[in-house]
Short mmCIF file of C-alpha atoms and ligand atoms in Angstrom, two decimals:
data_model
loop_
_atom_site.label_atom_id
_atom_site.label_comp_id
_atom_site.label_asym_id
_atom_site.label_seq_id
_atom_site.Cartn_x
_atom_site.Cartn_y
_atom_site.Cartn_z
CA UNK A 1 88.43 61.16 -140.54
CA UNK A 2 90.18 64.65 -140.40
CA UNK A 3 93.84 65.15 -139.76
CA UNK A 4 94.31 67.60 -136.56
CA UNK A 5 96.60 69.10 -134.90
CA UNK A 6 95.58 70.66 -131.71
CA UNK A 7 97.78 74.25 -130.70
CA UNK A 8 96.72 74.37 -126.79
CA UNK A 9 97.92 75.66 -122.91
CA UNK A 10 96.93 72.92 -120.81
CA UNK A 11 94.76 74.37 -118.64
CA UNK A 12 91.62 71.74 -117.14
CA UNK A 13 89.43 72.99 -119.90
CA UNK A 14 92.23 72.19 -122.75
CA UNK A 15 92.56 68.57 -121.34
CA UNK A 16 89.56 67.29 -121.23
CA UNK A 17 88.74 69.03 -124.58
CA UNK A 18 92.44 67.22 -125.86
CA UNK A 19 90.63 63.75 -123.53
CA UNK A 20 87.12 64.34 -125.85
CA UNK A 21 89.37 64.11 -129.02
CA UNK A 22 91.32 60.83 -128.36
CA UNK A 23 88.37 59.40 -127.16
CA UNK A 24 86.77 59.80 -131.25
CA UNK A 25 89.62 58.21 -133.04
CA UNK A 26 86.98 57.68 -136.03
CA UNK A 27 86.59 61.35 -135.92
CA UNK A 28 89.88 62.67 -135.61
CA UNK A 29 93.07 61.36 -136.43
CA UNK A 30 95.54 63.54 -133.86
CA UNK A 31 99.11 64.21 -135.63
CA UNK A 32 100.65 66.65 -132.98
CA UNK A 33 100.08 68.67 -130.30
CA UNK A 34 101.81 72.21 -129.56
CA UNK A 35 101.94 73.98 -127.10
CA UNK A 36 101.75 77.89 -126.23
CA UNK A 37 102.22 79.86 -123.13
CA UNK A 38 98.68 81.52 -121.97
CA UNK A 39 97.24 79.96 -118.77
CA UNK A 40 100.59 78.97 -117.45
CA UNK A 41 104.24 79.65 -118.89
CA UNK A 42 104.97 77.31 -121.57
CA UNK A 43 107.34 74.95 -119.08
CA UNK A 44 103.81 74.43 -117.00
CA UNK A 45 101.82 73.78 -120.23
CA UNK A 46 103.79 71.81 -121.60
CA UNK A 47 104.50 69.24 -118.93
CA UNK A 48 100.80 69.04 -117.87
CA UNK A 49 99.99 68.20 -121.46
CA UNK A 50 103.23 65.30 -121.41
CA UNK A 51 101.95 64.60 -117.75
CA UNK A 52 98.37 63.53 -118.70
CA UNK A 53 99.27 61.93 -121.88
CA UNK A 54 101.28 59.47 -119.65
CA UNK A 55 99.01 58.80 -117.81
CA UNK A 56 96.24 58.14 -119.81
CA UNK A 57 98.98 55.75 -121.76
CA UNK A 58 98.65 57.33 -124.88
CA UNK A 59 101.76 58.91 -127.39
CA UNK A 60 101.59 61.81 -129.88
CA UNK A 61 104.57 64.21 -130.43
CA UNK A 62 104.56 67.92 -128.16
CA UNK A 63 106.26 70.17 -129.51
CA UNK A 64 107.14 73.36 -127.11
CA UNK A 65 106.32 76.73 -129.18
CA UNK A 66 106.55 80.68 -128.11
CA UNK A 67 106.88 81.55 -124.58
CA UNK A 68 105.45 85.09 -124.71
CA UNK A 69 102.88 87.24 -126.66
CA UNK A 70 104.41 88.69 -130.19
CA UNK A 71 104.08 92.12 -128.49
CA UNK A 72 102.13 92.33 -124.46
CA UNK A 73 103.96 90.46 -122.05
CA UNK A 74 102.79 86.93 -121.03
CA UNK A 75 99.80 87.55 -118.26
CA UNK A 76 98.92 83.63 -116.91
CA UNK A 77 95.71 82.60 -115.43
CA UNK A 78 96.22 81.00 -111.87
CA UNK A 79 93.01 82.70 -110.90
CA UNK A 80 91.30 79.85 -113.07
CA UNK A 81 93.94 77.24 -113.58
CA UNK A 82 96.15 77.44 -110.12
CA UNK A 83 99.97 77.38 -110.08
CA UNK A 84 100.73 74.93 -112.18
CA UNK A 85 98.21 75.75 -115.02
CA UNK A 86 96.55 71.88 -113.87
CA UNK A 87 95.56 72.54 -110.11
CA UNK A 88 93.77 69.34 -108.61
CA UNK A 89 94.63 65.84 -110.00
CA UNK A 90 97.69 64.13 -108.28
CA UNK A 91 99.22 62.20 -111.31
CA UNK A 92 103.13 61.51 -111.80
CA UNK A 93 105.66 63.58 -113.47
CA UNK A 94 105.94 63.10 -117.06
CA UNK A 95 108.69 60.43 -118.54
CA UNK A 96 107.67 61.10 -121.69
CA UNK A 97 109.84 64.34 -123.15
CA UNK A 98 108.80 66.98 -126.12
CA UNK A 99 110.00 66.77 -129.66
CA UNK A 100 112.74 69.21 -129.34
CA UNK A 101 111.42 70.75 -132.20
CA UNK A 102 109.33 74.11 -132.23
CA UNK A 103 105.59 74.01 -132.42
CA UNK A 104 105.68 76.22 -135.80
CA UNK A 105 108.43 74.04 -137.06
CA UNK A 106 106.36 71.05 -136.19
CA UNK A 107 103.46 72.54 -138.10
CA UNK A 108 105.71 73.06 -141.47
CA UNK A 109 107.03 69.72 -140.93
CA UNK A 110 103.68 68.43 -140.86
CA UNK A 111 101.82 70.79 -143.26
CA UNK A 112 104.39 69.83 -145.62
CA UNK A 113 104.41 66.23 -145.57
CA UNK A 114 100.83 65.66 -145.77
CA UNK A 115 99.21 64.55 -148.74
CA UNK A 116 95.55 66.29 -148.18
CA UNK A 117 94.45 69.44 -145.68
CA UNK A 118 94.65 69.34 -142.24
CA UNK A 119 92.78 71.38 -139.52
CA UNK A 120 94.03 73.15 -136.82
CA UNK A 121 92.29 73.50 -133.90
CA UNK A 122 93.65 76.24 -131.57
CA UNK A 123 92.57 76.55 -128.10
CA UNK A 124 95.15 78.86 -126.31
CA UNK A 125 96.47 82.45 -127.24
CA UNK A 126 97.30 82.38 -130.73
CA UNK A 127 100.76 83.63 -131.09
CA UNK A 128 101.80 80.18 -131.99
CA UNK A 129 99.39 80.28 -135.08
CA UNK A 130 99.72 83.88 -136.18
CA UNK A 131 103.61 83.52 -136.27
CA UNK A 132 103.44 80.30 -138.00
CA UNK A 133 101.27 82.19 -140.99
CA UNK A 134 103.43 85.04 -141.05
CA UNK A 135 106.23 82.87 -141.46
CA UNK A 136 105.42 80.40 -144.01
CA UNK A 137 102.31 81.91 -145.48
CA UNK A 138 102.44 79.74 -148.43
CA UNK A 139 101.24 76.88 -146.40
CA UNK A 140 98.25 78.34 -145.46
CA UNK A 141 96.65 76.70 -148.29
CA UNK A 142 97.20 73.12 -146.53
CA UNK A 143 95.35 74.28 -143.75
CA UNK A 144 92.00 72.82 -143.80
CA UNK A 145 90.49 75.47 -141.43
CA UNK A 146 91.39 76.75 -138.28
CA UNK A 147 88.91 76.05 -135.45
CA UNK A 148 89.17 78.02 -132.42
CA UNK A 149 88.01 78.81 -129.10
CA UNK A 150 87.83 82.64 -128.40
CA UNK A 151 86.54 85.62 -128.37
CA UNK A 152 83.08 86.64 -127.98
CA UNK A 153 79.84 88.49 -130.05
CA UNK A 154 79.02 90.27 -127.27
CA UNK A 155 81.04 90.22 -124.69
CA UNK A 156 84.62 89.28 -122.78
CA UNK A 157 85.81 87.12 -119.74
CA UNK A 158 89.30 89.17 -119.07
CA UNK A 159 88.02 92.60 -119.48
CA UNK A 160 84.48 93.51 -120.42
CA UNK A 161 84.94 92.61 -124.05
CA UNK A 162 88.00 90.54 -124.44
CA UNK A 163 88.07 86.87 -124.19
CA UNK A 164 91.38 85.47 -122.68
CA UNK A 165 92.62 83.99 -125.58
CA UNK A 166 92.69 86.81 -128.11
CA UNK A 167 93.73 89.03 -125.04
CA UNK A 168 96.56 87.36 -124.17
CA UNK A 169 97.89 87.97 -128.15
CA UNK A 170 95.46 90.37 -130.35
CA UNK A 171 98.48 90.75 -132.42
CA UNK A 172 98.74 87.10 -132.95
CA UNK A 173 95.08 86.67 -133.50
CA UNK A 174 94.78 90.02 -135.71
CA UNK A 175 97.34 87.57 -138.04
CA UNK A 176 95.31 84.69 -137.72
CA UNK A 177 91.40 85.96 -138.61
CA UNK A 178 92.85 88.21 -141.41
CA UNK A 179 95.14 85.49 -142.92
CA UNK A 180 92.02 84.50 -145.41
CA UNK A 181 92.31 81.07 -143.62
CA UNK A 182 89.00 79.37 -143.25
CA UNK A 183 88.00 80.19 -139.35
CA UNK A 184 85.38 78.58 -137.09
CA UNK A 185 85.41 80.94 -134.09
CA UNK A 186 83.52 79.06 -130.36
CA UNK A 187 83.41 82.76 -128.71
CA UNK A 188 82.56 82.37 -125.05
CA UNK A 189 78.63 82.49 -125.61
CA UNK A 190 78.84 79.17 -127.17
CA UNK A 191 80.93 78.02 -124.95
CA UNK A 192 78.63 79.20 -121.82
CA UNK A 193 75.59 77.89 -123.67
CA UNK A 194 76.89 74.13 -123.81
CA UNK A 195 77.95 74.40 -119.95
CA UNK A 196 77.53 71.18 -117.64
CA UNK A 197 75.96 71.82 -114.44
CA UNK A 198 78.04 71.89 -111.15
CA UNK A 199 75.26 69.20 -110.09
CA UNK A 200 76.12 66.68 -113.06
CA UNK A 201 79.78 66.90 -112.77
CA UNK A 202 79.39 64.32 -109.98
CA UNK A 203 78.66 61.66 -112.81
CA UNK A 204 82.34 61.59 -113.50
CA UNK A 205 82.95 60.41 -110.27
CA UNK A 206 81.21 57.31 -110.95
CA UNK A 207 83.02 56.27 -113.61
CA UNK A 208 87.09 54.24 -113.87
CA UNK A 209 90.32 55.71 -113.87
CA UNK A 210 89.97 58.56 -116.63
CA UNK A 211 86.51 59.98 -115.54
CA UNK A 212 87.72 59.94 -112.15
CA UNK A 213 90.98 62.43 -113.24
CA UNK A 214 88.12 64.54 -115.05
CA UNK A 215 86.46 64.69 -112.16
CA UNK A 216 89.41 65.69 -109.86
CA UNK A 217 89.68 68.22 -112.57
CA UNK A 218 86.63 69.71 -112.46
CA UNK A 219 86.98 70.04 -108.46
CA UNK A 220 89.58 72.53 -108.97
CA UNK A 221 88.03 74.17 -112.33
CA UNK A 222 84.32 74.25 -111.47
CA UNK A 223 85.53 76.24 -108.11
CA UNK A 224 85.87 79.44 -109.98
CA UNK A 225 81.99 79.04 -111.26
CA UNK A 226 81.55 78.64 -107.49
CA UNK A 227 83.01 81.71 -106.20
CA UNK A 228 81.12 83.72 -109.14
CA UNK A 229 77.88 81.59 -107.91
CA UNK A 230 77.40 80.33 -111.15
CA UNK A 231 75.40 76.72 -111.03
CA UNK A 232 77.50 75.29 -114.13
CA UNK A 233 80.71 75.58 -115.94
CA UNK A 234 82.02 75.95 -119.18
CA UNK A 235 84.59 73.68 -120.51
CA UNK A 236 85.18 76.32 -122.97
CA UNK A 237 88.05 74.33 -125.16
CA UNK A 238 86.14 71.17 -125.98
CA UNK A 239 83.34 72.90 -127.65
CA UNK A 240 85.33 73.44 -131.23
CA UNK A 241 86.04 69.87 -131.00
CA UNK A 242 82.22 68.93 -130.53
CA UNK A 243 81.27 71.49 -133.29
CA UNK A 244 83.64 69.64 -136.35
CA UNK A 245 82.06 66.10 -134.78
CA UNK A 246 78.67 67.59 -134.78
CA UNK A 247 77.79 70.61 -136.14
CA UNK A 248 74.13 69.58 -136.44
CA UNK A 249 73.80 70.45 -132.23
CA UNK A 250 75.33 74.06 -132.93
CA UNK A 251 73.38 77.14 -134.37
CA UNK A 252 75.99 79.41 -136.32
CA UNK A 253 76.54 82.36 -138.55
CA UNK A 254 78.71 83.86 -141.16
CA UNK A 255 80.16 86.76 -140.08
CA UNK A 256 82.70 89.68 -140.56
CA UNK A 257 85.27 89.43 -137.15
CA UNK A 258 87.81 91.65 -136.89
CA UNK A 259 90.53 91.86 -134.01
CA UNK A 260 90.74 95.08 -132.17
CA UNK A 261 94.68 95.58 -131.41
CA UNK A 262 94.37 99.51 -130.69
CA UNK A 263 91.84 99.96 -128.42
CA UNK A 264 92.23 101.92 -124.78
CA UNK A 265 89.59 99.65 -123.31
CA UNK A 266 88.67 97.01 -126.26
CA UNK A 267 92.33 95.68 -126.66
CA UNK A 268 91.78 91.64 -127.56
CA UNK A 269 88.39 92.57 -128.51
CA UNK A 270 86.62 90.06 -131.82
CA UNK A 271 84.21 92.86 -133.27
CA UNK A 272 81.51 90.85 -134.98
CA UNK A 273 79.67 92.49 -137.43
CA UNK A 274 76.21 91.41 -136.14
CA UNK A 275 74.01 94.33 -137.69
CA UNK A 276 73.10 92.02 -140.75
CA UNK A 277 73.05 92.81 -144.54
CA UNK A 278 75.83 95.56 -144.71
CA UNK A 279 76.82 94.28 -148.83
CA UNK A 280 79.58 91.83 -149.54
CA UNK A 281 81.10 90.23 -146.89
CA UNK A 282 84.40 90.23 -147.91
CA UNK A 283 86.43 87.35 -145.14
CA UNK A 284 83.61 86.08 -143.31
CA UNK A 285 84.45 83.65 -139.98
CA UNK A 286 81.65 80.67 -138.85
CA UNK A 287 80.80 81.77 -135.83
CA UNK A 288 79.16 79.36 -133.42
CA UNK A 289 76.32 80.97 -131.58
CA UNK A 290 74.86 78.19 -129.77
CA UNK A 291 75.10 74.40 -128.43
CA UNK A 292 72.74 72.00 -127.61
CA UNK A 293 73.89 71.76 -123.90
CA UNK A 294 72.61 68.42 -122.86
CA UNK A 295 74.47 66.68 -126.07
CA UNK A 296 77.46 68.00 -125.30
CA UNK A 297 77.59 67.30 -121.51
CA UNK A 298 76.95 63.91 -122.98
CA UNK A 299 79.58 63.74 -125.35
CA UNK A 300 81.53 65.06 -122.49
CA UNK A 301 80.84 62.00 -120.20
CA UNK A 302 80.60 59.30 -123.14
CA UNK A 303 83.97 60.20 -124.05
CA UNK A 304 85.26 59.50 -120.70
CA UNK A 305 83.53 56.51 -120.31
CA UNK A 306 84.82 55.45 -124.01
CA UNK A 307 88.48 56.47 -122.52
CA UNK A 308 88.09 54.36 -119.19
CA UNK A 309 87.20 51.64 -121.36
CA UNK A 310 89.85 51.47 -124.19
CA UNK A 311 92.90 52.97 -121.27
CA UNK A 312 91.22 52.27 -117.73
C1 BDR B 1 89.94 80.22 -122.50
O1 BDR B 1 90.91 80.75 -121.58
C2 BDR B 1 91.54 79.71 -120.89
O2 BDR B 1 91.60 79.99 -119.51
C3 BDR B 1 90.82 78.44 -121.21
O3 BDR B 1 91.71 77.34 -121.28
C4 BDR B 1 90.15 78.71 -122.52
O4 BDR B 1 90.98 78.35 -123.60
C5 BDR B 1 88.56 80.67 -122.07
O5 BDR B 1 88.47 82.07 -122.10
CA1 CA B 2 92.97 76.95 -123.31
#
């Protein structure tokens, strides 16, 4: 069982990823969630993520955290996410309220009081994260590793080579993958390998209460695949959560990342040092390469199904 806490801007792909996690209860054992601005401002975020907790009748403490970038200025996603960062699903306002104390604050509190590691997993803009080590880097060395989803080897979502995440805060993230840290990095090639076909989304439709929110999700989410005439989808944030359940379906490597924070074109940019032996490496990053796509699509709809079953 590893102690998480999960750093997020809910965002479809964030919730089902956050829905995968509660569904594995033997895997993970969920101590907080925080929250950062990135696909919507961190109001939006943050009540989707209270929102859907509610709903699925579930309680773990969310704890608001930074509003902005460290340096660009926040840049939100409707394109993918819609207005309120959680386009589609009709579900009631939350009742349930956040902490009142600040994500980073949240992670001390936590980091602090626990008696082994604990793992991070991180899959918004990373200003939450990189301020958190910069502030109390002596509790870096309760952190477990941080799992997270961005970046790219080869290539961006944003702009050509910048993945949304680590373009949203490079400064953040520059923190973050040079903090020494252990760092699993799903970069969007990962991601795109273990995507579910716009075809077997309709599966969630056929299943209770939970699936069919999922599904309602996916409607809205899946529809920017659609305009790009893509036949599937990637539901980018679950995958680090798959990986630390089953790294046995993902083919990985050791690499050198750095963050590009400078660059005219390449701003946000993960540079991984893919040319081989080049010596030492000196702060290498997993980086996950590739998924076995049918067992996580699997994983994806099991998980509902478990969810339906324990909450439906
Ligand atoms: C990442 O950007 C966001 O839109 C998603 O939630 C995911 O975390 C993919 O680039
Ligand atoms: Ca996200």
């Amino acid at each position: 069982m590893r102690n998480i806490i999960i750093d997020c801007d809910p965002g479809h792909d964030d919730i089902i990823a956050i829905l995968t996690a509660i569904a594995h209860k033997e895997e993970f054992n969920i101590l907080g969630i925080t929250t950062v601005a990135g696909n919507q401002t961190i109001e939006k975020v943050t009540n989707n993520i209270l929102k859907v907790l509610d709903f699925v009748g579930v309680k773990y403490p969310v704890s608001k955290g930074y509003s902005t970038p460290l340096v660009k200025p926040l840049d939100v996603q409707p394109l993918a996410h819609g207005a309120t960062g959680m386009d589609g699903p009709q579900i009631p306002d939350a009742v349930s309220k956040p902490t009142g104390m600040h994500a980073i604050e949240f992670m001390k509190k936590t980091l602090m009081e626990a008696e082994g590691k604990i793992t991070i997993v991180c899959i918004g803009p990373l200003t939450n994260m990189g301020i958190f080590l910069k502030t109390y880097p002596e509790l870096a060395e309760k952190i477990e590793c941080i799992a997270i989803m961005g970046g790219g080897v080869y290539n961006g979502n944003t702009l050509p080579k910048a993945e949304f995440n680590i373009y949203h805060d490079p400064d953040a993230a520059k923190i973050v993958f040079d903090s020494g840290v252990k760092i699993i990095m799903a970069g969007l090639e990962v991601c795109y390998s273990g995507s579910i076909l716009l075809t077997e989304t309709e599966k969630f439709a056929e299943g209770g209460r939970i699936s069919h929110f999922v599904y309602d999700l996916m409607k809205f989410y899946q529809g920017y695949a659609i305009r790009h005439g893509w036949d599937r989808t990637a539901i980018f944030d679950a995958i680090p959560f798959i990986y630390l359940m089953h790294p046995e379906l993902f083919k990985a490597g050791e690499y050198e990342v750095n963050i590009e924070t400078d660059g005219k074109y390449c701003r946000g940019m993960t540079v991984v040092d893919t040319r081989g032996y080049q010596g030492e490496l000196h702060n290498p990053k997993t980086v996950l390469l590739q998924a076995d796509r049918e067992a996580v699509v699997k994983i994806l709809f099991d998980s509902m199904a478990e969810l339906d079953r324990v909450y439906g």
